[in-house]
PDB file of C-alpha atoms in Angstrom:
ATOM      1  CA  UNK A   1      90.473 113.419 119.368  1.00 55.00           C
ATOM      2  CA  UNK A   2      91.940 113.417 116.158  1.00 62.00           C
ATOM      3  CA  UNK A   3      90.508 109.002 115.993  1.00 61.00           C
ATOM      4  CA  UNK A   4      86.813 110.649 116.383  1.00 60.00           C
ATOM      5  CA  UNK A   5      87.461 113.075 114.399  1.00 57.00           C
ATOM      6  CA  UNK A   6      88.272 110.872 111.558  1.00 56.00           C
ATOM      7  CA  UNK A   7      85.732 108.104 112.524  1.00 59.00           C
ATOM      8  CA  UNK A   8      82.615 111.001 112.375  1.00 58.00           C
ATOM      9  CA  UNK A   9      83.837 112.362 109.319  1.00 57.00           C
ATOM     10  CA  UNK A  10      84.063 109.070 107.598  1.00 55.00           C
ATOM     11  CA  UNK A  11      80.625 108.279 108.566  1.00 57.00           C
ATOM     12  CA  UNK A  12      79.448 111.789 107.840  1.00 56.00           C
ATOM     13  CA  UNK A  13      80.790 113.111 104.350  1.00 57.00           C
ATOM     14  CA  UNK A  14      82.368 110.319 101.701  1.00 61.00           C
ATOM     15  CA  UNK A  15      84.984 112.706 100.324  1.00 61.00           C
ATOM     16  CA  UNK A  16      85.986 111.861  96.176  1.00 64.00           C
ATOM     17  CA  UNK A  17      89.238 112.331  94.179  1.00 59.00           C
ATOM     18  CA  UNK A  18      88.083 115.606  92.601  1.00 63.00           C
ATOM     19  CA  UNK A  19      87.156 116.511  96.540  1.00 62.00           C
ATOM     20  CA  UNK A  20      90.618 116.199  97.272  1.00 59.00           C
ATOM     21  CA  UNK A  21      91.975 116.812  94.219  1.00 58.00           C
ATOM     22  CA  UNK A  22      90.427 120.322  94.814  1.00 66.00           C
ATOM     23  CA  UNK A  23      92.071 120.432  98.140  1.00 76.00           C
ATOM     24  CA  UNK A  24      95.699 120.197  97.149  1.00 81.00           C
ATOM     25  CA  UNK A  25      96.443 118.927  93.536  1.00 86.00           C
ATOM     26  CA  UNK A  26      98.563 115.743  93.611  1.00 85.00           C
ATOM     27  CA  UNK A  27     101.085 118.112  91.066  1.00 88.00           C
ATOM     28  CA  UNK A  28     101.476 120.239  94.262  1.00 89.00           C
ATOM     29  CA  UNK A  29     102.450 117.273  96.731  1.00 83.00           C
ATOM     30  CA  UNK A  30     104.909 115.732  94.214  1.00 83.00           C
ATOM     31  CA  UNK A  31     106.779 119.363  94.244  1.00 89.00           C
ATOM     32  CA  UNK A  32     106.680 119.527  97.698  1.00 85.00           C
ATOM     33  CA  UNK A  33     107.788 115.900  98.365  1.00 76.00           C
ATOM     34  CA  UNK A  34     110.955 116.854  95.590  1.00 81.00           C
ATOM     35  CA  UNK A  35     112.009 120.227  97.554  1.00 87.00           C
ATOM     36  CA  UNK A  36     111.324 118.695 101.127  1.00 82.00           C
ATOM     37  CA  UNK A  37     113.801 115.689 100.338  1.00 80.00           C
ATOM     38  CA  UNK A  38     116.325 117.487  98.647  1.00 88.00           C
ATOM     39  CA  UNK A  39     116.413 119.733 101.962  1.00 91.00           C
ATOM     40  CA  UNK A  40     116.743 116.320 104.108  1.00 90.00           C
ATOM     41  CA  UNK A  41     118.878 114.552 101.963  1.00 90.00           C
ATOM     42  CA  UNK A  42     121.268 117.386 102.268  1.00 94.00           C
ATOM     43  CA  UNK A  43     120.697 117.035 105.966  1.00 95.00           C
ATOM     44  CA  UNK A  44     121.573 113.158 105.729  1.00 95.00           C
ATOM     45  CA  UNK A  45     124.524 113.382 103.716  1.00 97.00           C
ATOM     46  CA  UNK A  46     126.205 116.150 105.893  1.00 97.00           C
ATOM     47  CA  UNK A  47     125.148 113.723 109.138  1.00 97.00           C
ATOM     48  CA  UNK A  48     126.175 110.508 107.508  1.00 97.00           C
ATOM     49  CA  UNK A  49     129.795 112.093 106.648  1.00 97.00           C
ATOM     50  CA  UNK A  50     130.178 113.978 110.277  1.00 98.00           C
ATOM     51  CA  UNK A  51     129.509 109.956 111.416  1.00 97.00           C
ATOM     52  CA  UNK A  52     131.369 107.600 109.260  1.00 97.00           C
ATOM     53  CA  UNK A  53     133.670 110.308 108.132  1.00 97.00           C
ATOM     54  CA  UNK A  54     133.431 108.457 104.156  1.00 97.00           C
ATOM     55  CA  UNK A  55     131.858 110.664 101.508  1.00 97.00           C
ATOM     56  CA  UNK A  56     131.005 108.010  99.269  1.00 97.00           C
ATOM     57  CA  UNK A  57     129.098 106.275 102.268  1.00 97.00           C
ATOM     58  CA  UNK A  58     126.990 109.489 102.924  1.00 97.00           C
ATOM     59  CA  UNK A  59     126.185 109.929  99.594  1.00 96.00           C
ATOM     60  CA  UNK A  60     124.760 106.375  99.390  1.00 96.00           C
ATOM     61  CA  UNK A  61     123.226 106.135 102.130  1.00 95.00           C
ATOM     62  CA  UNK A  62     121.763 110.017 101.175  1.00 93.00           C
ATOM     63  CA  UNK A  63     120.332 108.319  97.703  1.00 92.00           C
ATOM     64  CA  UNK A  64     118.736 105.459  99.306  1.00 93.00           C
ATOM     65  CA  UNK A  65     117.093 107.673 101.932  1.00 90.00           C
ATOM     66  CA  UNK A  66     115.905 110.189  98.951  1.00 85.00           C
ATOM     67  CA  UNK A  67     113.651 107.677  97.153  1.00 87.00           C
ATOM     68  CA  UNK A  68     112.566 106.099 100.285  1.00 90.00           C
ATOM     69  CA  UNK A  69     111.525 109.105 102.109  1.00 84.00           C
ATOM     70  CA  UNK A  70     110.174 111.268  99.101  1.00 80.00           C
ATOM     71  CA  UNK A  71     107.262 107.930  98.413  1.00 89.00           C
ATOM     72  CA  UNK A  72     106.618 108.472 102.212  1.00 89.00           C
ATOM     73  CA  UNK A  73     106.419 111.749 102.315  1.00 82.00           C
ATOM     74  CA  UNK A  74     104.072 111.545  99.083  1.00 87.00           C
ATOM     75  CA  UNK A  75     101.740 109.358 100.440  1.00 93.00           C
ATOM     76  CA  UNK A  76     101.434 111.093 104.075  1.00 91.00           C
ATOM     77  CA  UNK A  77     100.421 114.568 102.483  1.00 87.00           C
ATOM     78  CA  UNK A  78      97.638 112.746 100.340  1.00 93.00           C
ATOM     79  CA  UNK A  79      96.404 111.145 103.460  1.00 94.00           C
ATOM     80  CA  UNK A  80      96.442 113.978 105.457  1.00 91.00           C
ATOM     81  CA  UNK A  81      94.596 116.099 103.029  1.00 92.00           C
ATOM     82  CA  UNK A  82      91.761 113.629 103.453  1.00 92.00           C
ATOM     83  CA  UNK A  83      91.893 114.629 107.340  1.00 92.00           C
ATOM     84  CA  UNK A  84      89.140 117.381 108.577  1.00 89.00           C
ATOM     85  CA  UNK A  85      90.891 117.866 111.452  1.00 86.00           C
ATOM     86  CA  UNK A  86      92.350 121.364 111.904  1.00 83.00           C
ATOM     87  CA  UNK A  87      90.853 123.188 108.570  1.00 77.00           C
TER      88      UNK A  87
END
């Protein structure tokens, strides 16, 4: 469903920047991306301690996951605000 759904709209409308832009300023998604992963890096740290029972090992492995995940997290709301699926 949602593979027609992008394959008709694709063929359909050619949506622009300023299109999506519009939609959800790329401002917006880099303050969401910064609140979301300060929530799950929380989340990781407190896991990563219960597990390896090290501080300094949670927090690494909590900074590593924080950069990783936030660039993820960036570039999955962008694509999904290009999706007509559910609007």
């Amino acid at each position: 469903m949602i593979a027609d759904q992008l394959i008709l709209d694709s063929k359909t409308s050619k949506s622009s920047y300023k299109d999506d832009k519009e939609s959800e300023s790329p401002k917006r998604s880099i303050v969401k991306s910064i609140s979301w992963r300060i929530i799950g890096t929380l989340d990781t740290i407190l896991i990563s301690w219960i597990v390896t029972g090290t501080l300094s090992v949670a927090f690494s492995i909590g900074v590593v996951e924080l950069f990783t995940k936030m660039i993820l997290y960036f570039f999955h709301e962008r694509i999904w605000n290009k999706i007509k699926w559910g609007k």
